[in-house]
């Protein structure tokens, strides 16, 4: 069995061109389909990531508001504590004066 150069494997050159063209078209279609699917998948993942970032931003806003409220409450408590300490100091001074007065007048 000899190979005929004009008809390799029993096909003529026009048929070979058609076969390779069909293979090229199928490969291009497969590549485009895979590429399109990858883009859709990436877009879906990007949309999901964007949604997660939006939720994170909303949560961070709430956390910042809570921290601001806690800070304001602490500042208010510190101001009240400072007033109470100042009042206690004044009372301690008054008590010391009374004790001194009682001690000096008690000796008479």
Coordinates of C-alpha atoms in Angstrom, one line a residue:
X1 CA 0.0 0.0 0.0
X2 CA 1.6 3.2 -1.1
X3 CA 0.6 6.6 -0.1
X4 CA -0.6 8.8 -2.9
X5 CA 0.7 12.4 -2.4
X6 CA -2.5 13.8 -4.0
X7 CA -4.8 11.8 -1.7
X8 CA -3.1 11.3 1.8
X9 CA -5.1 8.9 3.9
X10 CA -7.7 8.8 1.2
X11 CA -8.6 12.5 1.3
X12 CA -7.8 15.0 -1.3
X13 CA -6.3 18.4 -0.3
X14 CA -9.6 20.3 -0.4
X15 CA -11.0 17.8 2.1
X16 CA -8.0 18.2 4.4
X17 CA -8.4 22.0 4.3
X18 CA -12.1 21.6 5.3
X19 CA -11.2 19.2 8.1
X20 CA -8.5 21.6 9.6
X21 CA -10.9 24.6 9.1
X22 CA -13.6 22.7 11.0
X23 CA -11.1 21.8 13.8
X24 CA -10.0 25.5 14.0
X25 CA -13.5 26.7 14.1
X26 CA -14.4 24.2 16.9
X27 CA -11.3 25.1 18.9
X28 CA -12.1 28.8 18.5
X29 CA -15.7 28.3 19.6
X30 CA -14.5 26.2 22.6
X31 CA -11.9 28.9 23.6
X32 CA -14.6 31.6 23.4
X33 CA -17.1 29.5 25.4
X34 CA -14.5 28.9 28.1
X35 CA -13.4 32.5 28.1
X36 CA -17.0 33.7 28.3
X37 CA -17.7 31.3 31.2
X38 CA -14.5 32.5 33.0
X39 CA -15.6 36.1 32.6
X40 CA -19.1 35.3 33.9
X41 CA -17.6 33.4 36.9
X42 CA -15.2 36.3 37.6
X43 CA -18.0 38.8 37.3
X44 CA -20.1 36.8 39.8
X45 CA -17.2 36.6 42.2
X46 CA -16.5 40.3 41.8
X47 CA -20.2 41.1 42.5
X48 CA -20.1 38.9 45.5
X49 CA -16.9 40.5 46.7
X50 CA -18.4 44.0 46.2
X51 CA -21.5 43.0 48.2
X52 CA -19.3 41.7 51.0
X53 CA -17.3 44.9 51.0
X54 CA -20.6 46.9 51.2
X55 CA -21.8 44.9 54.2
X56 CA -18.4 45.3 55.8
X57 CA -18.6 49.1 55.3
X58 CA -22.1 49.2 56.9
X59 CA -20.8 47.1 59.8
X60 CA -17.8 49.4 60.3
X61 CA -20.1 52.5 60.3
X62 CA -22.2 50.8 63.1
X63 CA -19.0 49.9 65.0
X64 CA -17.7 53.5 64.7
X65 CA -21.1 54.9 66.0
X66 CA -21.0 52.5 68.9
X67 CA -17.4 53.5 69.7
X68 CA -18.3 57.2 69.5
X69 CA -21.2 56.6 71.9
X70 CA -19.0 54.7 74.3
X71 CA -16.4 57.5 74.2
X72 CA -19.0 60.1 74.9
X73 CA -20.4 58.0 77.8
X74 CA -16.9 57.6 79.3
X75 CA -16.1 61.3 79.0
X76 CA -19.4 62.1 80.8
X77 CA -18.6 59.5 83.5
X78 CA -15.1 61.0 83.9
X79 CA -16.5 64.5 84.3
X80 CA -19.0 63.3 87.0
X81 CA -16.2 61.4 88.8
X82 CA -14.0 64.5 88.7
X83 CA -16.9 66.5 90.3
X84 CA -17.4 63.8 93.0
X85 CA -13.7 63.7 93.8
X86 CA -13.6 67.5 94.1
X87 CA -16.6 67.5 96.4
X88 CA -15.1 64.7 98.5
X89 CA -11.8 66.7 98.8
X90 CA -13.8 69.8 100.0
X91 CA -15.6 67.6 102.5
X92 CA -12.3 66.1 103.7
X93 CA -10.9 69.6 104.2
X94 CA -14.1 70.7 106.1
X95 CA -14.0 67.6 108.2
X96 CA -10.3 68.2 109.1
X97 CA -11.2 71.8 110.1
X98 CA -14.1 70.6 112.2
X99 CA -11.9 68.0 113.9
X100 CA -9.2 70.6 114.5
X101 CA -11.8 73.0 115.9
X102 CA -13.2 70.3 118.2
X103 CA -9.7 69.3 119.4
X104 CA -8.7 72.8 120.2
X105 CA -12.0 73.8 121.8
X106 CA -12.2 70.5 123.7
X107 CA -9.0 71.2 125.5
X108 CA -10.4 74.4 127.1

